[in-house]
Amino acid sequence: MSKEIELKKTSHISEDLNLEPIIKKDFAWTRKKLLSTKDLLKEEVELILETAKVLSEIPTRPVKKVPTLRGKVVINLFYENSTRTRSSFELAGKYLSADVTNFSISTSSVKKGETLQDTAQTLIQMGADAVVIRHQDSGIPFQLSEHLPPHIALINAGDGTNEHPSQALLDLYTMKESTGNDEPLDSFLKNKKITIVGDVLHSRVARSNIWLLQKFGMDISVCGPPTLVPEEFSKFGIKVHWNLNDAIKDSDFIMVLRLQIERQEKGLIPSLAEYNKLFGLNHERIKLAKKDVKVLHPGPMNRGVEISSELADDPNYSLINKQVSNGVAVRMALLYLLIFASGK
Amino acid sequence: MAKLLIKNGRYINPKTNTDENLDVLIENGKIVDLKKEIKVSDSTETIDANGKWVVPGLLDIHCHLRDPGFPEKETIESGTKAAAAGGFTSICPMANTKPVIDNAALIEYVQKTNEKIGCVNIFQIASVSKGLKQEELSPLEELKSAGAIGFSDDGRPIENLKLLRHALEYAKMLDANIVSHAEDSVLCCGGAVHEGFWSYKLGIPGIPSSSEAVCVSREIELVRQTKGKIHFAHISTKEAVKLIKAAKQEGLNITAEVTPHHIVLTDECLQDYNPNKKMNPPLRSEEDRKSLIEGVVDGTLDTFATDHAPHTNEEKSRSMMEAPFGIIGFETAIPLYMEIFYHSGKLTPIEFIKRLTTNPAKVMGIPRGSISIGDIADITIIDPEKTWKFDSSKSFSKSRNTPFHKRDLKGKAVYTIVSGKVVYKD
């Protein structure tokens, strides 16, 4: 059954949502799990972004709710503290009328012997339609997916230092929106350059963005000290820079990563002041990039460390607030697409 | 004891450099005759080994039986059964049990338990330091007299180099080996897989090659100074192979082993985040794998071991970070080594078997590894062409942690004979 017919038969789409042009596309969405951006098809990315665009209007209404996911259960399974991502998924589900509940599992109970199989059983028995998982260790969403039946949608909301695919998708959505460009992603990103600055080695945001943006031929540079940006990253077909001034030349976008303070404690950088001196982005430095360069940051920011307060708050450059609102829209699109997917 | 005749087999005994079709007659646990077409009475128990290799019982000088202390993972009973099913007649379990095997009473416990419920020979390795604490030396002479075959703090490196120096000096007096788990515990700290392309790609904290090379290097210096003996366990990197090769050329008392997984797999297979592929040292790069194979062929790496390391399903269903290191290895070792070295034509049968018998016997000083007339009848009969799949759910081990579940394999032990007694039959 094609997606088109399937969705028409269901009454999940509220009358006032204009999803028709999107679901009529030739491409049939079947994906139930979003664990990585590595295996996403270009068509899937286009569809996520288009769906998000339609849904993005919902939170701007006086009554911020449509019945699309009424009767569906979304479980936020968070092993690692997170306020932003969890709230973003929670609101995304609620705007679409899903019942959203939060499981916050402390690491200690896991160490006491709560296995992933047991957790998976709990989720199944509670009738989850979608599970959003965040874990401090890389790969856990892949391991959990082995224990979940195919009808349950699964979204990786950040696993260790591996991936954070919904963040990369919202970043891409935000980049595209900021230019007002209406072309397909291939032509939009073809001659565009992004520089990702900071702790790339430990960044799931950087990884998901690299794998995603690479698909569309974007020119990608990463920049930071060699302890946080190993030379070997060039094997992924991206450029590695240890000098920020060189790296940001001709950039259309600069993505600044959050510097975890513990990197200094672990001896990967000598001091936050030195990091700021070498890799902190500010108005002075950004002049070296393209004139209309835009700045992204996944948040939360360390103002005065990786980015100056003035730049972060400068609407001429900063897309940071837009990333937050777009995050909800992209996550609404993901929940919608994954929950109603056939899973074939 | 009754007689046992093994006939029509291809008799391979590296010790005497023999590889020909000979019958083997066993009586009272020893080999009593060895020639073409031995005639016996009809009532004599006979094994037809046509098309099979009849070789000295295989030796595994590196494994973990978890006994005493961790019966949920393995016991002497289950572990020796798994070893027998893999064709091993003698094994050297490591001392990192609970309590640590650092006194004669515990050696006696292992031996007595094995006599009662075990089915292969155990030549126990005792700890170098008391309680593996790396503060004081274990009573090495007492342990040796009680039956310890060598000493190791395996599971972790000896960071206290002064202690290691003294252990090397003292063990010289006992003509015993120190088995080294070579890694720098600071450099490897926090890592779960080999640091390189795949660890960066998969976002899993890495263990750099240098953590092994740095440790091998400093321990070679101690061997040079003390003139002691070190056997390097589970070598995994090309850098370490190079260092060991040079040290051997210099004539230092150094030997080394490989494991099946480092020879067969690389870090590329980690893409499914399966903790059954997590071991220490980690699966390295293809370049490392090739270098290990070369090292085995040119003799830099002396022996094939298994590093059989059982862990429970619960432990191995944790994350790549939280799951313990190690995989089970007895039952899959022969076919995996055969795949790389025999079926590929890299080693002749005699050279292949040498690395599982004569070489490990020599390295650890184990009075086994040969099947001439008069020798104890520890014999393994291998069907080199048998194709099969390993089903971990049917393993004799108590644990299931293997990346080789359902893998197509070629070559298998079909009889394992200890002191003339068949302890495993396929």
Short mmCIF file of C-alpha atoms in Angstrom, two decimals, chain A residues 52-199:
data_model
loop_
_atom_site.label_atom_id
_atom_site.label_comp_id
_atom_site.label_asym_id
_atom_site.label_seq_id
_atom_site.Cartn_x
_atom_site.Cartn_y
_atom_site.Cartn_z
CA ALA A 52 8.16 20.41 9.47
CA LYS A 53 7.50 23.54 7.46
CA VAL A 54 3.78 22.84 7.37
CA LEU A 55 3.64 21.89 11.03
CA SER A 56 5.76 24.83 12.18
CA GLU A 57 2.73 27.05 12.02
CA ILE A 58 0.85 25.17 14.76
CA PRO A 59 2.76 26.59 17.75
CA THR A 60 2.01 30.09 16.47
CA ARG A 61 -1.74 29.60 16.75
CA PRO A 62 -3.76 30.88 19.70
CA VAL A 63 -4.79 27.27 20.40
CA LYS A 64 -1.60 25.31 19.92
CA LYS A 65 -3.02 21.89 19.25
CA VAL A 66 -4.14 19.70 16.37
CA PRO A 67 -5.59 16.21 16.82
CA THR A 68 -3.13 14.46 14.48
CA LEU A 69 -1.56 12.16 17.09
CA ARG A 70 -4.60 11.84 19.34
CA GLY A 71 -4.61 8.47 21.08
CA LYS A 72 -0.91 7.90 20.44
CA VAL A 73 1.58 7.40 23.24
CA VAL A 74 5.04 8.92 23.07
CA ILE A 75 7.52 7.93 25.77
CA ASN A 76 10.56 10.07 26.40
CA LEU A 77 13.15 7.65 27.73
CA PHE A 78 15.92 9.80 29.11
CA TYR A 79 18.89 8.20 30.81
CA GLU A 80 20.82 11.43 30.69
CA ASN A 81 19.69 14.79 31.97
CA SER A 82 18.31 17.01 29.30
CA THR A 83 15.89 19.87 29.56
CA ARG A 84 15.93 21.28 26.07
CA THR A 85 15.69 18.20 23.93
CA ARG A 86 13.24 16.48 26.23
CA SER A 87 10.96 19.53 26.40
CA SER A 88 11.23 19.97 22.65
CA PHE A 89 10.03 16.42 21.99
CA GLU A 90 7.42 16.72 24.72
CA LEU A 91 5.93 19.87 23.24
CA ALA A 92 6.14 18.46 19.73
CA GLY A 93 4.06 15.49 20.83
CA LYS A 94 1.61 17.62 22.78
CA TYR A 95 0.99 20.10 19.95
CA LEU A 96 -0.05 17.07 17.93
CA SER A 97 -2.27 15.77 20.79
CA ALA A 98 -0.15 12.71 21.61
CA ASP A 99 0.00 11.54 25.20
CA VAL A 100 3.59 12.16 26.17
CA THR A 101 5.19 10.75 29.26
CA ASN A 102 8.71 11.08 30.55
CA PHE A 103 10.79 8.22 31.89
CA SER A 104 13.88 9.52 33.52
CA ILE A 105 16.08 6.61 34.42
CA SER A 106 19.00 7.32 36.64
CA THR A 107 22.23 5.65 35.73
CA SER A 108 22.39 3.98 39.10
CA SER A 109 19.30 1.85 38.53
CA VAL A 110 20.78 0.69 35.25
CA LYS A 111 23.93 -0.37 37.02
CA LYS A 112 21.83 -2.31 39.50
CA GLY A 113 20.86 -4.59 36.67
CA GLU A 114 17.94 -3.11 34.79
CA THR A 115 18.63 -4.55 31.36
CA LEU A 116 17.64 -3.00 28.06
CA GLN A 117 15.44 -6.03 27.41
CA ASP A 118 13.50 -5.30 30.60
CA THR A 119 13.17 -1.66 29.68
CA ALA A 120 11.97 -2.60 26.20
CA GLN A 121 9.34 -4.89 27.70
CA THR A 122 8.09 -2.10 29.93
CA LEU A 123 7.75 0.23 26.95
CA ILE A 124 5.86 -2.42 24.98
CA GLN A 125 3.52 -3.22 27.85
CA MET A 126 2.77 0.45 28.38
CA GLY A 127 1.58 0.69 24.81
CA ALA A 128 4.19 3.06 23.45
CA ASP A 129 3.69 4.14 19.84
CA ALA A 130 6.94 6.05 19.83
CA VAL A 131 10.00 6.03 22.06
CA VAL A 132 12.42 8.92 22.18
CA ILE A 133 15.68 7.84 23.75
CA ARG A 134 18.61 9.79 25.14
CA HIS A 135 21.53 7.93 26.71
CA GLN A 136 25.00 8.88 27.87
CA ASP A 137 26.56 5.93 26.03
CA SER A 138 26.98 5.60 22.28
CA GLY A 139 25.03 2.89 20.51
CA ILE A 140 22.29 2.28 23.10
CA PRO A 141 19.45 3.23 20.69
CA PHE A 142 20.75 0.59 18.28
CA GLN A 143 20.83 -1.99 21.06
CA LEU A 144 17.34 -1.02 22.25
CA SER A 145 15.93 -1.27 18.74
CA GLU A 146 16.91 -4.96 18.71
CA HIS A 147 14.43 -5.53 21.53
CA LEU A 148 11.52 -3.44 20.24
CA PRO A 149 8.88 -4.72 17.84
CA PRO A 150 8.85 -3.04 14.42
CA HIS A 151 5.59 -1.17 15.01
CA ILE A 152 7.08 1.04 17.72
CA ALA A 153 8.72 4.18 16.36
CA LEU A 154 12.12 4.94 17.83
CA ILE A 155 14.03 8.21 17.78
CA ASN A 156 17.58 8.69 18.93
CA ALA A 157 17.61 11.94 20.89
CA GLY A 158 21.35 11.74 21.51
CA ASP A 159 23.55 8.76 22.35
CA GLY A 160 26.87 9.42 24.01
CA THR A 161 29.32 10.99 21.64
CA ASN A 162 27.73 9.34 18.64
CA GLU A 163 24.70 11.01 17.12
CA HIS A 164 21.82 13.40 17.62
CA PRO A 165 19.95 13.15 14.32
CA SER A 166 16.96 15.39 15.16
CA GLN A 167 19.38 18.18 16.05
CA ALA A 168 21.12 17.89 12.67
CA LEU A 169 17.77 17.95 10.89
CA LEU A 170 16.64 21.06 12.75
CA ASP A 171 19.99 22.68 12.01
CA LEU A 172 19.56 21.99 8.32
CA TYR A 173 15.97 23.22 8.43
CA THR A 174 17.15 26.41 10.12
CA MET A 175 19.91 26.98 7.60
CA LYS A 176 17.55 26.59 4.71
CA GLU A 177 14.88 28.76 6.26
CA SER A 178 17.38 31.54 6.99
CA THR A 179 18.15 31.96 3.31
CA GLY A 180 14.56 31.77 2.13
CA ASN A 181 15.79 29.30 -0.43
CA ASP A 182 13.11 27.11 -1.93
CA GLU A 183 15.25 24.80 -4.02
CA PRO A 184 15.82 21.11 -3.34
CA LEU A 185 18.56 20.52 -0.76
CA ASP A 186 21.02 19.29 -3.37
CA SER A 187 21.08 22.61 -5.17
CA PHE A 188 20.72 24.63 -1.96
CA LEU A 189 23.79 23.09 -0.29
CA LYS A 190 25.92 22.48 -3.37
CA ASN A 191 28.18 25.49 -3.17
CA LYS A 192 27.66 26.23 0.49
CA LYS A 193 30.30 25.94 3.15
CA ILE A 194 29.84 25.21 6.84
CA THR A 195 32.50 25.33 9.51
CA ILE A 196 31.88 23.39 12.68
CA VAL A 197 33.94 24.80 15.53
CA GLY A 198 34.75 23.15 18.83
CA ASP A 199 34.85 19.75 20.45
#
